[in-house]
PDB file of C-alpha atoms in Angstrom:
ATOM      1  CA  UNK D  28     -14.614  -8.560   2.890  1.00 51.00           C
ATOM      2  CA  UNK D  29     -16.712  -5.084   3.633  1.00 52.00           C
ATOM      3  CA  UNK D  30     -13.885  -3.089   1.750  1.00 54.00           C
ATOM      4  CA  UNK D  31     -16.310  -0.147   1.213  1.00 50.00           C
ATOM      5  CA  UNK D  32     -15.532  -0.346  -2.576  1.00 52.00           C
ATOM      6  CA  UNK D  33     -19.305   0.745  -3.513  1.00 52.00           C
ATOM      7  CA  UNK D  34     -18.838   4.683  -2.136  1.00 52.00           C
ATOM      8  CA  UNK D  35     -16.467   5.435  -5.734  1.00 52.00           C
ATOM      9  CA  UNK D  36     -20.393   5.696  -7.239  1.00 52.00           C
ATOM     10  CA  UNK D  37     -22.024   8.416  -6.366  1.00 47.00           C
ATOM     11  CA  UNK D  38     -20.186  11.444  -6.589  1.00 51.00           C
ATOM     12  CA  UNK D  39     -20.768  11.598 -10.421  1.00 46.00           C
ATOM     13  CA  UNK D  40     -24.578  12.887 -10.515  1.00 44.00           C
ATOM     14  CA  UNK D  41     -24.835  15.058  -7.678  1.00 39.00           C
ATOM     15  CA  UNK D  42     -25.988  18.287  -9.941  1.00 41.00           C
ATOM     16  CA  UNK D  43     -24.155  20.499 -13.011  1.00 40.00           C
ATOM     17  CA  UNK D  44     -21.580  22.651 -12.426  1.00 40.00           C
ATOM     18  CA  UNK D  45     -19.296  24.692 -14.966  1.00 43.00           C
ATOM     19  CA  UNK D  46     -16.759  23.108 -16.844  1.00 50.00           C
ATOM     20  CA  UNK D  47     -13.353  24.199 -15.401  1.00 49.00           C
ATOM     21  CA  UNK D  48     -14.495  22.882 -11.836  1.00 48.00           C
ATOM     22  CA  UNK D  49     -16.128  19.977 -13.124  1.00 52.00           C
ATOM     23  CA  UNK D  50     -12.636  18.939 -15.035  1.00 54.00           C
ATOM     24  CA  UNK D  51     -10.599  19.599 -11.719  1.00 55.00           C
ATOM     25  CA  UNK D  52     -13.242  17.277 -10.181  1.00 55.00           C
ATOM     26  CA  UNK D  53     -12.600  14.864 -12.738  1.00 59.00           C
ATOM     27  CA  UNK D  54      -8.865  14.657 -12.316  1.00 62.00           C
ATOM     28  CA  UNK D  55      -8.869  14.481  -8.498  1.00 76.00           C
ATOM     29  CA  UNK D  56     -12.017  12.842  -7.329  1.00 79.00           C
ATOM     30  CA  UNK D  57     -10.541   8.922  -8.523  1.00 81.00           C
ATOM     31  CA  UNK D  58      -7.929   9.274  -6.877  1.00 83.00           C
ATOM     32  CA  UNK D  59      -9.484  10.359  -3.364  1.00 85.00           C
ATOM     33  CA  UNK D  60     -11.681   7.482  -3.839  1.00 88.00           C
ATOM     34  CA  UNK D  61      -9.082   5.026  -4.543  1.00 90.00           C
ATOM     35  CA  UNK D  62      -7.115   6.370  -1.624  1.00 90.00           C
ATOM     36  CA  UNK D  63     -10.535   6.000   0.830  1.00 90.00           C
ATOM     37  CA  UNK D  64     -11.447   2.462  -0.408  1.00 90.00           C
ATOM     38  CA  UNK D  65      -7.926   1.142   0.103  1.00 90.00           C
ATOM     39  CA  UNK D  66      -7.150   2.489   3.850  1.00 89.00           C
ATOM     40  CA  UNK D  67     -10.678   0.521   4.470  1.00 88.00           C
ATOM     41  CA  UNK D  68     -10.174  -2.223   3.183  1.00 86.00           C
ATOM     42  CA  UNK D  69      -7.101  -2.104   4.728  1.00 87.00           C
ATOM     43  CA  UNK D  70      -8.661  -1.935   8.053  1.00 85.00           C
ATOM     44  CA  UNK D  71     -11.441  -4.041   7.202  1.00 81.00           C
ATOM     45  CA  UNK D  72      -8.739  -7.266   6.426  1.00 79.00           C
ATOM     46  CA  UNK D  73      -6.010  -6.405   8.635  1.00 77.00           C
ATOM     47  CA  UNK D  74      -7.509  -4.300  11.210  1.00 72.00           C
ATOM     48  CA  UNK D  75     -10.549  -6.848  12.015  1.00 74.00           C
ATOM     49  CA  UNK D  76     -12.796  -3.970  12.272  1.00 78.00           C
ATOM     50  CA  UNK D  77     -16.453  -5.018  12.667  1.00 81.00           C
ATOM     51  CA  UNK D  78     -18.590  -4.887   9.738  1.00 81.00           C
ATOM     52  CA  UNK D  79     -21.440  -2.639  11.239  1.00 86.00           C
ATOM     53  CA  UNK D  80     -18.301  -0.101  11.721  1.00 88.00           C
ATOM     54  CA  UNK D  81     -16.712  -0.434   8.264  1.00 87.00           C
ATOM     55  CA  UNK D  82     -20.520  -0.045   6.782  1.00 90.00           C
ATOM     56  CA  UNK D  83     -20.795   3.333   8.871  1.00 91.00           C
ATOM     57  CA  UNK D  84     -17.102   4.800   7.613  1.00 90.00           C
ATOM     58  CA  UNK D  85     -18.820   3.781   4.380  1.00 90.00           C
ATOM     59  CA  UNK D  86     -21.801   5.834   4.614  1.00 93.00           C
ATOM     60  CA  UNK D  87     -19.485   8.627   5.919  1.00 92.00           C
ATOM     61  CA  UNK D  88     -16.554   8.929   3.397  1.00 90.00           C
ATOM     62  CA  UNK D  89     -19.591   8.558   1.103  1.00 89.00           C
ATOM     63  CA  UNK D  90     -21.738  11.764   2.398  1.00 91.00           C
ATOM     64  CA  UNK D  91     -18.570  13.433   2.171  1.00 88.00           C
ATOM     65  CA  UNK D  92     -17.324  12.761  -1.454  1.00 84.00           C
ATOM     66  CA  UNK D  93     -20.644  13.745  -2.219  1.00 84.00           C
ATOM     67  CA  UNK D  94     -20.569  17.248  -0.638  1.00 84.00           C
ATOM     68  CA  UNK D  95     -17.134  17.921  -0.905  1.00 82.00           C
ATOM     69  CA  UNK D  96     -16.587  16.779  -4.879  1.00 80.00           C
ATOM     70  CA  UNK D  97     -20.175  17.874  -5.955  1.00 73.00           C
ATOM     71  CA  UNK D  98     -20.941  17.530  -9.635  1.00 72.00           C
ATOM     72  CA  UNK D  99     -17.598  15.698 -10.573  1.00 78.00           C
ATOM     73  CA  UNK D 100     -17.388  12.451 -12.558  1.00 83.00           C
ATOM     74  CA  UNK D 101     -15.437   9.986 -11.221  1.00 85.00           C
ATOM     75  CA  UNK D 102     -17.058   6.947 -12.288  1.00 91.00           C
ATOM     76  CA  UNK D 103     -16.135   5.567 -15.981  1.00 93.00           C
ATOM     77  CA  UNK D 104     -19.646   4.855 -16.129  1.00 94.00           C
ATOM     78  CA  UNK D 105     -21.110   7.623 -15.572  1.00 90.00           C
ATOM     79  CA  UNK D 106     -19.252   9.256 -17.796  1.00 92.00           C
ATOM     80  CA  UNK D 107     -20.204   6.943 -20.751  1.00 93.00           C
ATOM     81  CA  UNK D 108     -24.179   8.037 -19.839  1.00 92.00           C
ATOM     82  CA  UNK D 109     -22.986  11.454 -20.092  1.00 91.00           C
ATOM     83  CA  UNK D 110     -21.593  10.883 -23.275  1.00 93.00           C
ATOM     84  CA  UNK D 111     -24.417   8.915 -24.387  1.00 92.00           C
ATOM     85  CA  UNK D 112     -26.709  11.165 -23.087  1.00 89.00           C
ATOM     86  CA  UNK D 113     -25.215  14.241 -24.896  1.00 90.00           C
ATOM     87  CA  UNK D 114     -23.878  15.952 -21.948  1.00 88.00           C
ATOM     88  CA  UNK D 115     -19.999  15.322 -23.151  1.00 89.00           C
ATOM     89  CA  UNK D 116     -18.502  14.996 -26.924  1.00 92.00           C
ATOM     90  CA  UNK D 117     -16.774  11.544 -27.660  1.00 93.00           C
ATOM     91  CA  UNK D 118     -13.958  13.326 -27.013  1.00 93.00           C
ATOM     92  CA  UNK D 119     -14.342  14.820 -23.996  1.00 90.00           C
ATOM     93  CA  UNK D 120     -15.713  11.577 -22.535  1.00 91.00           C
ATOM     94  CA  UNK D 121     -12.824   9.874 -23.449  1.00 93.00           C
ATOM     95  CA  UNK D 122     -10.551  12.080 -21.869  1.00 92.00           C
ATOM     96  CA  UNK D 123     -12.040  12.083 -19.070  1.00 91.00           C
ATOM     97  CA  UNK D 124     -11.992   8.376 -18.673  1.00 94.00           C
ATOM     98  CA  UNK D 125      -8.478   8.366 -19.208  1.00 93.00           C
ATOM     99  CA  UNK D 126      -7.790  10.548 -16.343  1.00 90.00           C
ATOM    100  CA  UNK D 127      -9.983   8.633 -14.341  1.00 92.00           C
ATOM    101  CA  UNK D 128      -7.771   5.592 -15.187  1.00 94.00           C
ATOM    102  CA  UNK D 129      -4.224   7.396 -14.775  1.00 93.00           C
ATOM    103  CA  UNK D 130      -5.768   8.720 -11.457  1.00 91.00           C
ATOM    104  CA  UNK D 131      -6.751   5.192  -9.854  1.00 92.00           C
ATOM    105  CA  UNK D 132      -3.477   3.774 -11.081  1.00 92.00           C
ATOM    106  CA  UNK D 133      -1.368   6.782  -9.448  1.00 92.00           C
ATOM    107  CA  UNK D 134      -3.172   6.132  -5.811  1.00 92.00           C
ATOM    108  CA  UNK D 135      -1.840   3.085  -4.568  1.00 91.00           C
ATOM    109  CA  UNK D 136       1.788   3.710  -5.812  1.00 91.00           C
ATOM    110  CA  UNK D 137       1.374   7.185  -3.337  1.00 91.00           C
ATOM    111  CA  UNK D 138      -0.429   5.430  -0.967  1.00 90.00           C
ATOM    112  CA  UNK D 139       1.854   2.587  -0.878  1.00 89.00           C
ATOM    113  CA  UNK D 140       4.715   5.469  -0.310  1.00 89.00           C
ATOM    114  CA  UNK D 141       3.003   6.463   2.598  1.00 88.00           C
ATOM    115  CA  UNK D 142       2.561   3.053   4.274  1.00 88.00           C
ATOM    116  CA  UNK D 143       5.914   2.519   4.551  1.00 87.00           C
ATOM    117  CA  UNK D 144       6.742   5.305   6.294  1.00 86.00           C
ATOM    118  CA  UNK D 145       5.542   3.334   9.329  1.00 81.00           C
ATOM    119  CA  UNK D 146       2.839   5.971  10.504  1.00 81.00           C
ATOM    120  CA  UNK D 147       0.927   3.036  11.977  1.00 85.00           C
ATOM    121  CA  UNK D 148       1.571  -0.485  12.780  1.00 86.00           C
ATOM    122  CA  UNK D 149      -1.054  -1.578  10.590  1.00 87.00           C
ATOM    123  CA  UNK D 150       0.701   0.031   7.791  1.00 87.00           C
ATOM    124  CA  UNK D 151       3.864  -1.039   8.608  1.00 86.00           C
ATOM    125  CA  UNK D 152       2.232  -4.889   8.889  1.00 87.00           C
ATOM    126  CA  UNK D 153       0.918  -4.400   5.671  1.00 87.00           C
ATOM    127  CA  UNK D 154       4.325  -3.072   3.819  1.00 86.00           C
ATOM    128  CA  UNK D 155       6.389  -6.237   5.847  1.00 87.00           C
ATOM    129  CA  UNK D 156       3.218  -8.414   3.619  1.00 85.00           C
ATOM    130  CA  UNK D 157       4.579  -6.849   0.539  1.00 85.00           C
ATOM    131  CA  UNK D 158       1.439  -4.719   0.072  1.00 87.00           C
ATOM    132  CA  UNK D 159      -0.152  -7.541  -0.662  1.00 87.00           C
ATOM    133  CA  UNK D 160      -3.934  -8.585  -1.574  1.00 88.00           C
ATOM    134  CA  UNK D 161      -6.224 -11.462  -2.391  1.00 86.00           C
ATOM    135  CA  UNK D 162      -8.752 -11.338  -4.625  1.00 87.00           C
ATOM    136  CA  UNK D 163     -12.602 -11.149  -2.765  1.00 84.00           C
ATOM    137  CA  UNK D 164     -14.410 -13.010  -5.551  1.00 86.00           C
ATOM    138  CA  UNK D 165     -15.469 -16.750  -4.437  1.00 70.00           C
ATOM    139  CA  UNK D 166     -18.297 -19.095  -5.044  1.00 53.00           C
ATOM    140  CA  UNK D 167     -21.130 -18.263  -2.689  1.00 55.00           C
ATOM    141  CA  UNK D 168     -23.123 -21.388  -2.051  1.00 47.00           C
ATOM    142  CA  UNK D 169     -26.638 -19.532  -1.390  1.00 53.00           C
ATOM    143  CA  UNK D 170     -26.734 -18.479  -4.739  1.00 55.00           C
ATOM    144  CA  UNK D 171     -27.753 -20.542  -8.061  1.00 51.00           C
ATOM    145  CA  UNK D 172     -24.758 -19.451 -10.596  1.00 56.00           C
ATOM    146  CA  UNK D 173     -22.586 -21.378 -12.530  1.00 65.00           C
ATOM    147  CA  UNK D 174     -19.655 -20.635 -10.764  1.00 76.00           C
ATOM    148  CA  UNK D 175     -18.032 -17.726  -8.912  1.00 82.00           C
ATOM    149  CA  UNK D 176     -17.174 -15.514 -11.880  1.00 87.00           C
ATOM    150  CA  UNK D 177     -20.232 -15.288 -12.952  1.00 89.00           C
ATOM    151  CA  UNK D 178     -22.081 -14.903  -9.309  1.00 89.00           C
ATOM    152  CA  UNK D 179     -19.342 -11.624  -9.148  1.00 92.00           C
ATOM    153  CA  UNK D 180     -20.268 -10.208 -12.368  1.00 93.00           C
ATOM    154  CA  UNK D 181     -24.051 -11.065 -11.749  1.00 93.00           C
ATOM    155  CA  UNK D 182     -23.201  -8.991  -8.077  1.00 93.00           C
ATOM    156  CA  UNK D 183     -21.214  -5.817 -10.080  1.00 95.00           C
ATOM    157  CA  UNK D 184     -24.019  -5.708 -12.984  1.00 96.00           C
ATOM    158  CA  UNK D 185     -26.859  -5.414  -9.779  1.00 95.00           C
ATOM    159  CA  UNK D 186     -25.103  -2.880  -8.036  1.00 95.00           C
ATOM    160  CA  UNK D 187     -24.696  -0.554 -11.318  1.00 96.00           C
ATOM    161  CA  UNK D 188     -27.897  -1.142 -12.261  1.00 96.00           C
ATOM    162  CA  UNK D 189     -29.278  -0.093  -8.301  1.00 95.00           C
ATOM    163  CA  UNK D 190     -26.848   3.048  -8.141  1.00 93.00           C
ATOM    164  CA  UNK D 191     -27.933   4.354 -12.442  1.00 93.00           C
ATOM    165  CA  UNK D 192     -31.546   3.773 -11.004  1.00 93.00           C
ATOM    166  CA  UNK D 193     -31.338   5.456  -8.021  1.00 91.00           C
ATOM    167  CA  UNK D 194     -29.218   8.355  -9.597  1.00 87.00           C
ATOM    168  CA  UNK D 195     -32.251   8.760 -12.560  1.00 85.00           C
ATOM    169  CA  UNK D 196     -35.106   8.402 -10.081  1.00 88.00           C
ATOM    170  CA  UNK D 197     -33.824  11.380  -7.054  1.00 87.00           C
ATOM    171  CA  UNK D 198     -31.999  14.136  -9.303  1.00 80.00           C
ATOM    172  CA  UNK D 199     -35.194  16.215  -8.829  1.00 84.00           C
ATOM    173  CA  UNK D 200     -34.726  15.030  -5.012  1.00 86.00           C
ATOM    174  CA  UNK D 201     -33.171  18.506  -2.443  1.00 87.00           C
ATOM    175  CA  UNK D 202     -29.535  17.713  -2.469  1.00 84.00           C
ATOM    176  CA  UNK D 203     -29.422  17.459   1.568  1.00 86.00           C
ATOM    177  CA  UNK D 204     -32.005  14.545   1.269  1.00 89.00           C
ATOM    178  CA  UNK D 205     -30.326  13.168  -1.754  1.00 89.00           C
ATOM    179  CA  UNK D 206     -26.934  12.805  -0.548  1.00 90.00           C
ATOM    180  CA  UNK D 207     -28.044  11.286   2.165  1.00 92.00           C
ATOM    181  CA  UNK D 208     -30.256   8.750   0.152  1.00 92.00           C
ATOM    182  CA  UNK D 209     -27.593   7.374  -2.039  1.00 90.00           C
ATOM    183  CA  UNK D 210     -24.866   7.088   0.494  1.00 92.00           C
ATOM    184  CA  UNK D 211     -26.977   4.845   2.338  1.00 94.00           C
ATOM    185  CA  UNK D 212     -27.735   2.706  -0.659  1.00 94.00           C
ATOM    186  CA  UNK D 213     -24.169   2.881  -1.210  1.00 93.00           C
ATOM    187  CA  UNK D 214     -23.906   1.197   2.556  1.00 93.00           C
ATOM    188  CA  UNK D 215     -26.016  -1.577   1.569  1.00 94.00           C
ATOM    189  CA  UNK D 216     -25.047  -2.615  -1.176  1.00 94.00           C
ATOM    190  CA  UNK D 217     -21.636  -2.740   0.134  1.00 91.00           C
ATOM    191  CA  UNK D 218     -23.058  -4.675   3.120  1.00 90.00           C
ATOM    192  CA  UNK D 219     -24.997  -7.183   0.145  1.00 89.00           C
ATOM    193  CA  UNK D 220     -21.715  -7.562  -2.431  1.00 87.00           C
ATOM    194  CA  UNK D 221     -18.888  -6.585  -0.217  1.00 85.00           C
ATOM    195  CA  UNK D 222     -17.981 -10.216   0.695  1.00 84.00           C
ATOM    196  CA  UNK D 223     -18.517 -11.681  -3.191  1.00 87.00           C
ATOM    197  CA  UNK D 224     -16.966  -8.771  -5.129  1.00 90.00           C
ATOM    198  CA  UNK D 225     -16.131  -5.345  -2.999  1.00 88.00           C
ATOM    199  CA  UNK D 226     -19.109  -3.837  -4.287  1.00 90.00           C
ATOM    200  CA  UNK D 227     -16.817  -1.576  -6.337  1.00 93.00           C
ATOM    201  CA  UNK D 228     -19.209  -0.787  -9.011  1.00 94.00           C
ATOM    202  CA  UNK D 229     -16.737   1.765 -10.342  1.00 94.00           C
ATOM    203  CA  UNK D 230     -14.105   0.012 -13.434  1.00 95.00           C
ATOM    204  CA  UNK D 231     -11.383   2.963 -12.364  1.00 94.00           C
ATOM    205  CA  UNK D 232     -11.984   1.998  -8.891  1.00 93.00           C
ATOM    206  CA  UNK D 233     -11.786  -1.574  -9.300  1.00 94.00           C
ATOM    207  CA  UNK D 234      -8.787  -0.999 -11.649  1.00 94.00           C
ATOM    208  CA  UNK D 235      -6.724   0.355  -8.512  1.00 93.00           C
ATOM    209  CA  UNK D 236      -8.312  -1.384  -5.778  1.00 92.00           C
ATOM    210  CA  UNK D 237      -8.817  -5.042  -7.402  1.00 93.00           C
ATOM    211  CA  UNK D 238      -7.115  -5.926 -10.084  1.00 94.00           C
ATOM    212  CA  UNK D 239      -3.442  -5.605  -8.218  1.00 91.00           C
ATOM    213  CA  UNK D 240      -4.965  -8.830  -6.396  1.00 91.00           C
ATOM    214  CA  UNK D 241      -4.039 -12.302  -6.834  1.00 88.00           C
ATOM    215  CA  UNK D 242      -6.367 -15.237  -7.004  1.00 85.00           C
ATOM    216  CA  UNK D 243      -7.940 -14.590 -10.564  1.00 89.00           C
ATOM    217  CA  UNK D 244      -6.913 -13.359 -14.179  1.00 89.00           C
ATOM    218  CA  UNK D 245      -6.833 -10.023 -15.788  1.00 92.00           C
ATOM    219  CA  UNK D 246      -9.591 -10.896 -17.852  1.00 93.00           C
ATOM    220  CA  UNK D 247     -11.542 -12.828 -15.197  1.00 92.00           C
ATOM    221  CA  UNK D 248     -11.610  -9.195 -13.578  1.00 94.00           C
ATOM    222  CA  UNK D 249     -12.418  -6.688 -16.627  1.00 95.00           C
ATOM    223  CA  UNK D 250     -15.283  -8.931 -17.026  1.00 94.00           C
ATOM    224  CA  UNK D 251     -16.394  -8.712 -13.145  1.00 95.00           C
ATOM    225  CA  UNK D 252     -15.171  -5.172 -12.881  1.00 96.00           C
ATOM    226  CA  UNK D 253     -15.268  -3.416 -16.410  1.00 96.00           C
ATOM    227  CA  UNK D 254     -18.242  -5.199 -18.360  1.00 96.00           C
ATOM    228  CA  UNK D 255     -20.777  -6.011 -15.735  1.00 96.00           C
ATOM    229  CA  UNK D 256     -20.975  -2.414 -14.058  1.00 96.00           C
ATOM    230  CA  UNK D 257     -21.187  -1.156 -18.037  1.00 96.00           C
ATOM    231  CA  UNK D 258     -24.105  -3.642 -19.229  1.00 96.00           C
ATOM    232  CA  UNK D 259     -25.818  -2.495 -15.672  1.00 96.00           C
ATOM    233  CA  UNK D 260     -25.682   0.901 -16.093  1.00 95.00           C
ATOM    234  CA  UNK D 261     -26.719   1.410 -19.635  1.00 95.00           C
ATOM    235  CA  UNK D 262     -29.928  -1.345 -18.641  1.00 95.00           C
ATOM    236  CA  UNK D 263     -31.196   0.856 -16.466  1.00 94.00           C
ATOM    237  CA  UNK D 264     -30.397   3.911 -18.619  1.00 93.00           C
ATOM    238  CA  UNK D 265     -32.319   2.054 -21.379  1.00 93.00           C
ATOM    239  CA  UNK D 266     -34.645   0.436 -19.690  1.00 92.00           C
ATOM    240  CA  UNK D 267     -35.851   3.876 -17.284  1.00 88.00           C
ATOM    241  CA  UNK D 268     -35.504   6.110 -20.713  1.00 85.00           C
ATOM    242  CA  UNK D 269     -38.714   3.888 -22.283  1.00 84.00           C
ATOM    243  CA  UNK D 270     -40.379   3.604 -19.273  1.00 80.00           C
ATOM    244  CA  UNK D 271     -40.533   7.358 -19.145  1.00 69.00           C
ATOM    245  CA  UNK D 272     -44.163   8.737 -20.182  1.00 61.00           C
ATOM    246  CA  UNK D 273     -44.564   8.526 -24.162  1.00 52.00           C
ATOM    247  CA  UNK D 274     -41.455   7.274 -24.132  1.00 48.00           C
ATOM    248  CA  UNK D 275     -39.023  10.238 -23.383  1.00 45.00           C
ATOM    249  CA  UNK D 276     -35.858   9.563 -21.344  1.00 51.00           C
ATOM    250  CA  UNK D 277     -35.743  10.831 -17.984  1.00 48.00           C
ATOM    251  CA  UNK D 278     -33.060  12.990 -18.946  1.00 49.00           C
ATOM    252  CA  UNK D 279     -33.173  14.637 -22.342  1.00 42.00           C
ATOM    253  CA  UNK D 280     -29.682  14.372 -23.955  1.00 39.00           C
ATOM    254  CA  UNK D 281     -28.646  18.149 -24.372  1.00 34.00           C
ATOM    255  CA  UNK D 282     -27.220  17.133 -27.964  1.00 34.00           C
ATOM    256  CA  UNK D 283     -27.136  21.321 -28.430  1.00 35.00           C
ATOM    257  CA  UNK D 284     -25.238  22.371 -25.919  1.00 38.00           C
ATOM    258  CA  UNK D 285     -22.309  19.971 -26.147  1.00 39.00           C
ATOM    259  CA  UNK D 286     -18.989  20.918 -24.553  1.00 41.00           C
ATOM    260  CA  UNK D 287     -15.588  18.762 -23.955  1.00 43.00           C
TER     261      UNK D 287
END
């Protein structure tokens, strides 16, 4: 299944901006995302579109979160390495994780309100199903993992790990270069994990787009969806901030100018 689920990842890092707009971000960005991954996975599954064509709507909703939601957080991860970083009090990193969460769980009960207004056959085909969803994670033979959990969570911890690193290693990158960088990333490691997991990469994301699937348990998926992206993100975090010459993270926590 190329569901598109890794373009939620990106949108978090693209560059500062002041707190009011960066809040409004915050609140709306999930739920765009949530909306975009679930009308293509919806045409991935029921539509039968080719892959190469799902991979290039991708790259496309993913160039345009970027530009149009610039600077917002809407990643629960990323927000944690702000918080960790400095960048956001406990406080306002929590908050901002719950609205994350209340965001992703708002956009399929909309969406799902808008399907069944019958504004395309497929949607209509897809209300008759009962909105109805199966869960992507299976074993995958070519791999040497005891067992399809852990071959998903080994896929979701990867993917984090590739999007952190690629967000530390281009933020001094122009932002009409960068945007384009990480969107195509975002495209490939959709096209690598799409089939295994969604490449979701995103625990708000996955929250709205996965976890309403049947085929596994809720706590098969927080630990594909919630703890692998987590303990992939705050590797590379770790690992890139002592790799850094003498030692100094690639981005110095701004413990002085704190704000919620």
């Amino acid at each position: 299944m190329l569901s598109g689920g890794g373009l939620g990842n990106h949108t978090e890092e693209w560059g500062a901006v002041e707190g009011q707009t960066e809040r409004r971000g915050t609140q709306t960005l999930p739920y765009h995302l949530c909306i975009c991954n679930l009308e293509l996975r919806l045409l991935g599954e029921l539509g039968q579109l080719q892959p190469q064509f799902c991979l290039s709507l991708t790259y496309m909703a993913s160039v345009v979160h970027a530009v149009t939601f610039h600077g917002a957080l809407g990643n629960p991860c990323s927000t944690f390495e702000h918080t960790y970083r400095g960048r956001l009090t406990a406080r306002g990193g929590m908050l901002r994780v719950v609205c994350q969460f209340i965001a992703a769980g708002v956009a399929p009960t909309m969406l799902q309100g808008l399907w069944t207004l019958r504004l395309s056959d497929l949607h209509w085909k897809h209300a008759l199903q009962g909105f109805q969803c199966t869960s992507p994670i299976h074993a995958d033979t070519s791999l040497v993992l005891p067992g399809p959990l852990v071959a998903a969570a080994a896929m979701e911890l990867a993917g984090a790990f590739a999007m952190q690193t690629a967000f530390t290693h281009t933020h001094t990158v122009d932002q009409r270069y960068r945007v384009h960088a990480v969107a195509a990333l975002t495209a490939i490691l959709t096209y690598a994990g799409g089939k295994m997991t969604g490449a979701v990469f995103n625990p708000a994301l996955a929250f709205s787009t996965q976890f309403p699937c049947s085929g596994h348990s809720f706590l098969d998926y927080c630990l594909v969806y919630w703890l692998a992206p987590l303990l992939g993100m705050m590797c590379s975090v770790l690992l890139f901030d002592q790799l850094s010459p003498g030692g100094t993270p690639a981005h110095r926590p701004l413990l002085a100018n704190k704000r919620e």
